[in-house]
Coordinates of C-alpha atoms and ligand atoms in Angstrom, one line a residue:
X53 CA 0.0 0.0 0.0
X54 CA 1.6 3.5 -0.9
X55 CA 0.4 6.3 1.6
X56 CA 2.4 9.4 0.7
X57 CA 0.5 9.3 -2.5
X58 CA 1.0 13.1 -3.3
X59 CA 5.0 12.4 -4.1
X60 CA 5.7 9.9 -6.3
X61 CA 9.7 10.5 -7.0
X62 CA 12.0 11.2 -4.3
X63 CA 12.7 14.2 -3.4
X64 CA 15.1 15.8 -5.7
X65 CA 17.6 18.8 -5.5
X66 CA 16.9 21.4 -8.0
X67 CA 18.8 24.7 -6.2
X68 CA 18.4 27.3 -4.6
X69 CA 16.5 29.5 -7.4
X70 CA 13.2 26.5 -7.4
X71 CA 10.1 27.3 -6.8
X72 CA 9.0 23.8 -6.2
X73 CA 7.9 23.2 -2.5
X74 CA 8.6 19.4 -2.4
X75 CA 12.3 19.6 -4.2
X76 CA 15.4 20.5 -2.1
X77 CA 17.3 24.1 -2.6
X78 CA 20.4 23.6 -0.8
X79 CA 20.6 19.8 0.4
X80 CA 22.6 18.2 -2.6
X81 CA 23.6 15.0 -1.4
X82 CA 26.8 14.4 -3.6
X83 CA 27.7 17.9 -3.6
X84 CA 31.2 17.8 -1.9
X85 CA 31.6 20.5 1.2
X86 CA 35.2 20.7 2.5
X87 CA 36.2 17.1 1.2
X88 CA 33.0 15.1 2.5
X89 CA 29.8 14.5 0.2
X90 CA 27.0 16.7 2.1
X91 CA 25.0 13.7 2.6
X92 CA 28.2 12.4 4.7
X93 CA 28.2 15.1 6.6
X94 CA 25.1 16.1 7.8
X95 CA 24.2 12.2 8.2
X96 CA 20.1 13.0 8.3
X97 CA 18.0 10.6 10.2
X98 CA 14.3 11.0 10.5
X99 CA 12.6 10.1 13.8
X100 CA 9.6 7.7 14.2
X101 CA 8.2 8.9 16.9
X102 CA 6.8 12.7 16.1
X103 CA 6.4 11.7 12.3
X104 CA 4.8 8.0 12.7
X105 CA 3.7 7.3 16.4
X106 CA 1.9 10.7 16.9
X107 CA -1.3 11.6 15.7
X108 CA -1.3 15.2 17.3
X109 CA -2.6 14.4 20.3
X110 CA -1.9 17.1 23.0
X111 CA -3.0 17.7 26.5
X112 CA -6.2 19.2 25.1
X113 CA -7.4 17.6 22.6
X114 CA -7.5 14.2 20.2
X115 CA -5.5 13.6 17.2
X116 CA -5.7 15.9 14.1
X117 CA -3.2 14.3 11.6
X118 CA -4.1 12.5 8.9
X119 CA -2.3 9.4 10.1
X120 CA -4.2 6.1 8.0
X121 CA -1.6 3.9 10.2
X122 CA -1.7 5.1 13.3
X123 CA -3.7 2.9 15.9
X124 CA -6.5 5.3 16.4
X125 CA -7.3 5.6 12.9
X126 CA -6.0 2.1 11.1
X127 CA -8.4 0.4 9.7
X128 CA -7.4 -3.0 11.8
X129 CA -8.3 -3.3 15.4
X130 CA -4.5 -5.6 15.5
X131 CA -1.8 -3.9 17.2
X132 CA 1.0 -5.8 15.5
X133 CA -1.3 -5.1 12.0
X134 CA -1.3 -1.5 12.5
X135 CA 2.6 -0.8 13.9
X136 CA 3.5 -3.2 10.6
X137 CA 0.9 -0.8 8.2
X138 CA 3.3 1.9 10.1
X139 CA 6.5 0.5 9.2
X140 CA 5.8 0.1 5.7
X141 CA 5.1 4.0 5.7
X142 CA 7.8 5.0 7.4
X143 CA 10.4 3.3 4.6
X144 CA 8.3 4.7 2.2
X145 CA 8.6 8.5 3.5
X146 CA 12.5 7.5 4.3
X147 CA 12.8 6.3 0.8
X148 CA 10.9 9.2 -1.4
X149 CA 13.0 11.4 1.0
X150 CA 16.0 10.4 0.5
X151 CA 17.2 10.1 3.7
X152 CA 20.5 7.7 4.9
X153 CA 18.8 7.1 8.4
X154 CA 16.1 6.9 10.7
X155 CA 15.9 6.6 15.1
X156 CA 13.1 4.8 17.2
X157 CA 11.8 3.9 20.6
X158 CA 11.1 0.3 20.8
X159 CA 7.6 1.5 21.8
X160 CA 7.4 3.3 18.4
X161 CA 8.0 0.3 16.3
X162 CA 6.1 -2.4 18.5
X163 CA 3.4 -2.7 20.9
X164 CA 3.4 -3.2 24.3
X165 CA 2.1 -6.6 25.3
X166 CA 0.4 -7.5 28.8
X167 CA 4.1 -8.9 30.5
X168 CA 7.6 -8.0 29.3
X169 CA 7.8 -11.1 27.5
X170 CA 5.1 -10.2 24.9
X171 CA 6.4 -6.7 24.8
X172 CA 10.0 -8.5 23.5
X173 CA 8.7 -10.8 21.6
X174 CA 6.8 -7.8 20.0
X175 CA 10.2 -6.0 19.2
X176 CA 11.6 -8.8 17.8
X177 CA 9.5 -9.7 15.3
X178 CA 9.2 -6.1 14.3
X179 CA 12.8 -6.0 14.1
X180 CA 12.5 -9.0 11.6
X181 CA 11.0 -7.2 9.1
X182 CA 13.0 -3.5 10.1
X183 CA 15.7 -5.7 8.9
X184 CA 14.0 -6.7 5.7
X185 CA 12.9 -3.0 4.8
X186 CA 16.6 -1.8 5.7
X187 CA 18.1 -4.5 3.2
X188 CA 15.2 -3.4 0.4
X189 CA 15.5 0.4 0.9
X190 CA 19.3 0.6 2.1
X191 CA 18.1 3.1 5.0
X192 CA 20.2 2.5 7.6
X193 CA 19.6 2.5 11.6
X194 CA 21.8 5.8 13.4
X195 CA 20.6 4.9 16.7
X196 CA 17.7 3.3 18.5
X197 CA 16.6 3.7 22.1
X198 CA 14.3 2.5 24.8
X199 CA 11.1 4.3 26.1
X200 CA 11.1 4.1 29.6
X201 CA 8.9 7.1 30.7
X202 CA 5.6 6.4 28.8
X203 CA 4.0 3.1 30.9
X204 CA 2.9 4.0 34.1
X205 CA 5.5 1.7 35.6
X206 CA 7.9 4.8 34.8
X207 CA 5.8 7.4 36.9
X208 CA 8.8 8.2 39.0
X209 CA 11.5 7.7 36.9
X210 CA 13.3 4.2 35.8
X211 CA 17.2 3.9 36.7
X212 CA 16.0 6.7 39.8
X213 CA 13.1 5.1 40.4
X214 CA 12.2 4.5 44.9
X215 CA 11.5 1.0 43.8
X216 CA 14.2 -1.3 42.6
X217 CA 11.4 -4.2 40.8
X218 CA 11.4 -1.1 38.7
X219 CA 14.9 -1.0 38.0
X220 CA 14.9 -4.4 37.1
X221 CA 12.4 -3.8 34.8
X222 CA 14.0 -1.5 33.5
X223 CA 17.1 -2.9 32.4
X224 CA 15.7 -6.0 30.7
X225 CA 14.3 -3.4 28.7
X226 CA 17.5 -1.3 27.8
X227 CA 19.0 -5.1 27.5
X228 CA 16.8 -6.4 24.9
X229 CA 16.6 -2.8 22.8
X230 CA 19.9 -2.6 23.0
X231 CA 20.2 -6.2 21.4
X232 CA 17.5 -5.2 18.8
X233 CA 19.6 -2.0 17.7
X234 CA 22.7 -4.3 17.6
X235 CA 21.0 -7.1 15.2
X236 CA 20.2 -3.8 12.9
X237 CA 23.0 -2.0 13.0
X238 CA 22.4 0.5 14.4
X239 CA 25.7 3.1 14.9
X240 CA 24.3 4.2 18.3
X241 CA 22.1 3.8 21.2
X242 CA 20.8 6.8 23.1
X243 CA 19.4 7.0 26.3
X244 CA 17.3 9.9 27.4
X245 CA 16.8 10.3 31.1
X246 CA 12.9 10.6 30.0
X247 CA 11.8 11.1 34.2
X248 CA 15.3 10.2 35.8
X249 CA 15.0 13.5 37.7
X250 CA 12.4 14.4 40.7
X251 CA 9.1 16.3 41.2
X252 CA 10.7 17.4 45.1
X253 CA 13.2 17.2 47.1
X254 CA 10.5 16.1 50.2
X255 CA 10.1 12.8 49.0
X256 CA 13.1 12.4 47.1
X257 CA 16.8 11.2 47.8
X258 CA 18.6 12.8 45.4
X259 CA 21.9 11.6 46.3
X260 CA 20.9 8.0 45.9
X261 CA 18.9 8.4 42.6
X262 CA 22.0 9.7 41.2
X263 CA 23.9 6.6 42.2
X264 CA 21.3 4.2 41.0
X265 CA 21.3 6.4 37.4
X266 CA 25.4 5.8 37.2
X267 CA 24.8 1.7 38.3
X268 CA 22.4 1.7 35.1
X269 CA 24.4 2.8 33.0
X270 CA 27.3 1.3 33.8
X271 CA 24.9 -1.8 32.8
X272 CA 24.4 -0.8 29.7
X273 CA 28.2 -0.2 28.9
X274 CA 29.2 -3.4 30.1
X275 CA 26.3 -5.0 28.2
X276 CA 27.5 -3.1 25.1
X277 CA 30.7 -5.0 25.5
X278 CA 29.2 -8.7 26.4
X279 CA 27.3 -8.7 23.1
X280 CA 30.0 -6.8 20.6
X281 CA 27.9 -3.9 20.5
X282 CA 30.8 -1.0 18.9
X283 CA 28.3 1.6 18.0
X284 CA 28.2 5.1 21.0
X285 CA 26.3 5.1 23.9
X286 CA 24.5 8.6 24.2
X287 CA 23.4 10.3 27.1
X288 CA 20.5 12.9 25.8
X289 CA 20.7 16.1 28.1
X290 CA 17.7 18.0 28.8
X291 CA 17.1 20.4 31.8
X292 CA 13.2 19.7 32.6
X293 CA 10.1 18.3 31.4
X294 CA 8.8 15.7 31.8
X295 CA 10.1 16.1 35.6
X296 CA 11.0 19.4 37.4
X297 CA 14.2 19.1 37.6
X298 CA 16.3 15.9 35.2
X299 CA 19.9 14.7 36.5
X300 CA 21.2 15.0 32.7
X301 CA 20.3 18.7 33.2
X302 CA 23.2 19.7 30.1
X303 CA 26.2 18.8 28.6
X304 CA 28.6 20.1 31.5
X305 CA 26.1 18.2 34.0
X306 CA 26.2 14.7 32.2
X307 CA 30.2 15.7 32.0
X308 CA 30.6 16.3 35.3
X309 CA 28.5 12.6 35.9
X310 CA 30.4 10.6 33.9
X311 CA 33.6 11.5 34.8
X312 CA 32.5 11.5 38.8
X313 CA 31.3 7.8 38.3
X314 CA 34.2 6.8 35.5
X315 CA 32.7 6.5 32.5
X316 CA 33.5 9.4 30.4
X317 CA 35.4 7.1 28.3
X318 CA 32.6 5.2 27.5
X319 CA 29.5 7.5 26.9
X320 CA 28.9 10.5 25.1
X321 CA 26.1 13.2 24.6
X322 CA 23.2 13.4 22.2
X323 CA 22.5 17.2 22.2
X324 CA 19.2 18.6 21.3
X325 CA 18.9 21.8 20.1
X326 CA 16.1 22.7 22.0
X327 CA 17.2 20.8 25.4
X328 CA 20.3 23.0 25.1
X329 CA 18.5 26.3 25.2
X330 CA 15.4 25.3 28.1
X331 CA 18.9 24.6 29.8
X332 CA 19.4 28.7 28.8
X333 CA 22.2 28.0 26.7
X334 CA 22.7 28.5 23.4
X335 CA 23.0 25.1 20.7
X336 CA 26.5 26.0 19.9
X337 CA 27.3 26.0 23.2
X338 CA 26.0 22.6 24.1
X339 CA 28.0 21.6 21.4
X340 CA 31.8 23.5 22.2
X341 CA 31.1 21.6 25.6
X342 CA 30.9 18.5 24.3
X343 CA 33.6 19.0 22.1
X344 CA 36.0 20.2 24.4
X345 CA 35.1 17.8 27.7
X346 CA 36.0 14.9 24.4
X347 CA 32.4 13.9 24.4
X348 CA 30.5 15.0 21.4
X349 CA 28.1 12.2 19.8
X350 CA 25.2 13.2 17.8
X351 CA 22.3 16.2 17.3
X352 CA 18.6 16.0 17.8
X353 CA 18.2 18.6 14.8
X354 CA 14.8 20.7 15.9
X355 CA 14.2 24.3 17.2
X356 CA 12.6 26.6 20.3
X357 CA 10.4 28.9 20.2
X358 CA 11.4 32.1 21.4
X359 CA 8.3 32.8 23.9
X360 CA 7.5 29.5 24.6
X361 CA 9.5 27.7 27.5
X362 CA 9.0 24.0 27.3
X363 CA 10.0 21.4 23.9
X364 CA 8.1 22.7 21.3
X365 CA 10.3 20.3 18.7
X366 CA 10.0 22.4 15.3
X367 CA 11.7 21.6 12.7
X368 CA 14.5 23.9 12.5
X369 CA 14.3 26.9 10.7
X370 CA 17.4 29.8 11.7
X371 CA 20.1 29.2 9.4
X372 CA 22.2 31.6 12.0
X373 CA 21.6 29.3 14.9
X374 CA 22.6 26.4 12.5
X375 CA 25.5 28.1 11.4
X376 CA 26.6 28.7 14.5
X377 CA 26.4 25.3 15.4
X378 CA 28.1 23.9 12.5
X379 CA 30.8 25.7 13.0
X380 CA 31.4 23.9 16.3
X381 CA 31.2 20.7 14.6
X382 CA 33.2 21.3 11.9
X383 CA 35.6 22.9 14.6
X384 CA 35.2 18.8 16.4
X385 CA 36.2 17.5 13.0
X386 CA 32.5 16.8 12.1
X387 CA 30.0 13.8 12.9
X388 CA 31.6 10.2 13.0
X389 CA 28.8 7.7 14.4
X390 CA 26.2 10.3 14.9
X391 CA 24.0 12.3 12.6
X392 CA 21.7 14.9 13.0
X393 CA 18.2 13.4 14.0
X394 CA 15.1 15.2 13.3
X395 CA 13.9 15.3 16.5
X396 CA 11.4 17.4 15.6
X397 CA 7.0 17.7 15.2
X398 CA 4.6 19.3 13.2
X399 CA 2.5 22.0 14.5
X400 CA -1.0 20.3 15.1
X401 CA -2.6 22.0 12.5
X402 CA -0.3 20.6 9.5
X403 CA -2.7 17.6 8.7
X404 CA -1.2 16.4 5.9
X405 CA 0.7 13.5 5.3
X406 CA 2.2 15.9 2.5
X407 CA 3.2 18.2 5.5
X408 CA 6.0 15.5 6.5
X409 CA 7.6 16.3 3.1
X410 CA 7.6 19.9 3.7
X411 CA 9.0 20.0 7.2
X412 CA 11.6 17.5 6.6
X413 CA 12.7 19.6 3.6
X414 CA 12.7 22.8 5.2
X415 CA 14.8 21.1 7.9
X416 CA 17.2 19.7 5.3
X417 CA 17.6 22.6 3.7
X418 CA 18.1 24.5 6.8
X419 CA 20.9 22.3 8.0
X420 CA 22.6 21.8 4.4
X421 CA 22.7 25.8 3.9
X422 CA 24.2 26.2 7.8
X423 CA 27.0 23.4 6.8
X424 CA 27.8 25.4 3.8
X425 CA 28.2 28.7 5.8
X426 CA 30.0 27.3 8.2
X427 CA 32.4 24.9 6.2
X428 CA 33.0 28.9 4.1
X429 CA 33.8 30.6 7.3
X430 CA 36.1 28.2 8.4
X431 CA 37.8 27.7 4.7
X432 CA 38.4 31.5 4.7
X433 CA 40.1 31.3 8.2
X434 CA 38.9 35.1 9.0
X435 CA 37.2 34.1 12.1
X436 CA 39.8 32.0 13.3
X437 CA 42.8 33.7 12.6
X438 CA 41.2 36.9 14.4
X439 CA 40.1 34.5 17.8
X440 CA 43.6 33.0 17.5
X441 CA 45.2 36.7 17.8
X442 CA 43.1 37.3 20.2
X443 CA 45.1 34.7 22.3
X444 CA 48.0 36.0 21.0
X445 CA 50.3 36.5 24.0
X446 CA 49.7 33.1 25.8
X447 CA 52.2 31.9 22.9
X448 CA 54.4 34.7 24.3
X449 CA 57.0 34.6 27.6
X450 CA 54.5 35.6 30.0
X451 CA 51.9 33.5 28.5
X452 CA 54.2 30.3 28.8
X453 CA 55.6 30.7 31.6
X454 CA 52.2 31.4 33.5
X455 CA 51.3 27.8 32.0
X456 CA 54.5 25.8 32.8
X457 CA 55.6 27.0 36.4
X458 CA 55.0 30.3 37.5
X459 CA 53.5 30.9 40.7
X460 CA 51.5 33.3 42.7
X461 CA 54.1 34.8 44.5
X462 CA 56.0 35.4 40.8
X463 CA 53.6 37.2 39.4
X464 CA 53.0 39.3 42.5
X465 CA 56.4 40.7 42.6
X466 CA 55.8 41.2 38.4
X467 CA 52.8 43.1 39.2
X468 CA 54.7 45.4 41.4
X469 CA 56.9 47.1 38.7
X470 CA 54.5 46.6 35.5
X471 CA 52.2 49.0 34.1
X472 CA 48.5 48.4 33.8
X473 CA 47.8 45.7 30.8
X474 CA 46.6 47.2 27.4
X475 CA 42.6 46.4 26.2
X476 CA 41.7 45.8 23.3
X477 CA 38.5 45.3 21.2
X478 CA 36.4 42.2 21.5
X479 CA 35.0 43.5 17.8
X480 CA 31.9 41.0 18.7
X481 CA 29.8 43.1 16.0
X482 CA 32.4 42.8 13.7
X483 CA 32.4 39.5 13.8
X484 CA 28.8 38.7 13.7
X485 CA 28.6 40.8 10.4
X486 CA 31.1 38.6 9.3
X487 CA 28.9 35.6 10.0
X488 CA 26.1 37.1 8.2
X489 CA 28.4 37.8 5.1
X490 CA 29.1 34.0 4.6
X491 CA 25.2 33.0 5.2
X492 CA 24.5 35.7 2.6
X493 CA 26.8 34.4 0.0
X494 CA 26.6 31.1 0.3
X495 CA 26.1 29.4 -3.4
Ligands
LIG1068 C1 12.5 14.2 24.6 C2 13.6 13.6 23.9 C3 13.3 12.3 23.3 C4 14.6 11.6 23.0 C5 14.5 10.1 22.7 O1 12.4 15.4 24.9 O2 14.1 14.6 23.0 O3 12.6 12.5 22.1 O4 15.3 12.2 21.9 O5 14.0 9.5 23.8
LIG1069 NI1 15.6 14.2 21.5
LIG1070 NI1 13.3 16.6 23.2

C-alpha cells in the first residue's frame, strides 16, 4: 500500500532559485563540502516517533493528523497489524525522502504486550521485518533507544526510580533494545533520562537516585561490550520536562557525571537543540562543551520557540543558529557515528501527510545551507585567525611561563613594577557581520 501518494519520486535537489515546495534548494547530497559528500556530513536521520507514532494528540485535545496507520485511525483493530501498516510508511517516506537514516523507541515500532515477555517478543518480530525494509530500501539505523517514561511503571522515573522491581524492569528493557539496535545495525544507542529526575526534594533522595542512574548505565556499557555492541552510547541532556528538575540537566552536568562515576570514556552526549536552550544555553554551546570535555556524539536537529518555555520540537528553521552550530562541529572534525536526527514535530494543525515532506525539507535545507556557511567561514580562516590573535600572548613569555611553572608569588612581585595591561577590542559586532556575510553568499 503507498500512503504518501502526493509524491511519487524522491525528493530531488533542484537549487536554490526552485520554486518547487517538495524539491530540495540547498541539500545536494553528492555535492562535496570541504572534502565530504554533504550527505556524509550532515548524516540525516528521521525520527519515528513525532512523524509516525503521533497523531497530534496534545494535552487538550485528540488527534488531528491524517495518520491512516496510526492505531486510532487504522483500519485493523490488530496492534501488531497497525505498527506493521506503520513501518511500511515510514520506509516509504524515508525512501521518497531520500534520507540515509532513521531513530526509534522500541515502543514506536512495537506494541506493548500485557508482560515484558510479549512486549520482546513484540520487538523482535518487528525487528524481523525493520531488517527486511533496511536491506530493500538501504536506510540505515543511526541509533535506537528504549522508552522508559511512557507506561505508568515509569511514573517516578526508571534507573532513579524508589522502587528497585522497577529498576529491574527497566534494564531488561534497555538489554533487549539494546540487542534489537545491535542485530540492525544500528551506529548508536541513546538514552534519554525521560523522568530520571524528581518532582521534590521532600520525598526524594537525590543523592541515591544519582547513584542508582550511574549503576544503570554502567549496565548498559558493560552489556555493550558482552554482546560486541561497537556503536556510541548517548546520554540525551535536557534540563526539565517531563520532571521538574532531570539529572542530565546539560552537557557540562552529564560531563561532570560521567567523569565522577568513570565513564567518560565510555558515553557520550546526544545534544538537542532545544534541550540545550530550556537549559538557557545557546545550541553552539552545548556543542563547544561537548567537544571540548571529548564527548561530542550526535544532534537531535529541531528548534525553540522564542516565547515559549517548554520542547516545542519544530523543525528547525534559523540558518544563524545552524550556522553557529556547525561551526562547532566542523571545529570537532565533524559527525563520526552520529547524525543529525530530526527530532522534531509538526505544529497540530499541519494535517497532511504531505506536510511530512515539507517539514523534513525545510529542515534539510536549513541544515545543508548552515553546513555550507560554516564549512566557508572556516575555509576563509577570518574568524579563526582573528580569535587565535586574540590569544596571541599566551604563545608569548609571559603567556608560557604562566602555563608551565610560575607561581602566585612570581607574578605578584611582576605586578609590582608593570604598568597596567593594554585592552583591546572584542569587535563581537564585527564579527557577527562577518557571519552574516558567509550566510548571505553562500552558493
Ligand atoms: C524528549 C527527547 C526524546 C529523545 C528520545 O524530549 O528529545 O525524544 O530524543 O527518547
Ligand atoms: Ni531528543
Ligand atoms: Ni526533546
Amino acid at each position: 500500500m503507498e500512503f504518501f501518494t502526493e509524491v511519487s519520486e524522491r525528493i530531488a535537489y533542484e537549487g536554490a532559485e526552485s520554486d518547487n515546495p517538495l524539491a530540495f534548494r540547498w541539500y545536494d547530497a553528492d555535492r562535496v563540502v570541504a572534502g565530504r559528500r554533504m550527505e556524509d556530513h550532515l548524516r540525516f536521520a528521521v525520527c519515528y516517533w513525532h512523524s509516525f507514532a503521533w497523531d497530534g494528540l496534545d494535552i487538550f485535545g485528540a488527534g488531528t493528523l491524517d495518520r491512516p496507520w496510526h492505531p486510532t485511525f487504522a483500519a485493523t483493530a490488530d496492534p501488531m497489524a497497525a505498527a506493521k501498516q506503520k513501518m511500511e510508511a515510514a520506509f516509504e517516506f524515508f525512501e521518497k525522502l531520500g534520507v540515509p537514516f532513521y531513530c526509534f523507541h522500541d515502543r514506536d515500532i512495537a506494541p506493548e504486550g500485557e508482560k515484558f515477555a510479549e512486549s520482546a517478543a513484540h520487538l523482535d518480530e518487528m525487528i524481523e521485518l525493520a531488517a527486511g525494509h533496511q536491506q530493500r530500501t538501504g536506510v540505515q539505523l543511526l541509533w535506537g533507544t528504549a522508552n522508559l517514561f511512557s507506561n505508568a511503571r515509569f511514573q517516578a522515573g526508571a534507573a532513579t526510580n524508589p522502587d528497585p522491581e522497577v529498576f529491574a524492569y527497566a534494564a531488561g528493557q534497555v538489554a533487549h533494545c539494546l540487542e534489537a539496535t545491535h542485530r540492525l545495525g544500528g551506529q548508536n544507542y541513546v538514552l534519554w533520562g525521560g523522568r530520571e529526575g524528581y518532582e521534590t526534594l521532600l520525598n526524594t533522595d537525590m543523592k541515591r537516585e544519582v547513584d542508582q542512574l550511574a549503576r544503570f548505565m554502567s549496565m548498559v556499557v558493560e552489556h555493550k561490550h558482552r554482546i560486541g555492541f561497537t556503536g556510541a552510547i548517548l546520554i540525551e541532556p535536557k534540563p526539565f520536562e517531563p520532571t521538574k528538575h532531570q539529572y542530565d540537566y546539560d552537557v557540562a552536568a552529564v560531563h561532570a557525571f560521567l567523569q565522577k562515576y568513570g565513564l567518560a570514556d565510555e558515553i557520550k552526549v546526544n545534544i538537542e537543540v532545544n534541550h540545550a536552550t530550556l537549559a538557557g544555553h545557546d545550541f553552539a554551546h552545548e556543542i563547544a562543551t561537548a567537544v571540548n570535555a571529548g564527548i561530542f556524539g550526535s544532534i537531535d536537529a529541531n528548534a525553540g520557540d522564542d516565547r515559549l518555555g517548554w520542547d516545542v520540537d519544530r523543525f528547525p528553521v534559523s540558518v544563524e543558529q545552524m550556522t553557529l552550530g556547525m561551526l562547532e562541529i566542523l571545529r570537532g572534525g565533524g559527525l563520526t557515528t552520529g547524525g543529525l536526527n530530526f527530532d522534531s514535530k509538526l505544529r497540530r494543525q499541519s494535517i497532511d501527510r504531505t506536510d511530512l515532506f515539507y517539514a523534513h525539507i525545510g529542515g534539510m535545507d536549513t541544515m545543508a545551507r548552515a553546513l555550507l556557511a560554516a564549512s566557508s567561514i572556516i575555509e576563509t580562516g577570518d574568524l579563526d585567525a582573528l580569535r587565535q590573535a586574540r590569544y596571541a600572548g599566551w604563545s608569548g613569555e609571559l603567556g608560557t611561563s604562566i602555563m608551565a611553572d610560575a607561581t602566585l608569588a612570581d607574578l605578584h612581585s611582576r605586578a609590582m613594577t608593570t604598568g597596567e595591561p593594554n585592552r583591546v577590542s572584542g569587535h563581537q559586532e564585527m564579527l557577527e557581520n562577518l557571519v552574516a556575510k558567509h550566510i548571505e553568499r553562500t552558493r
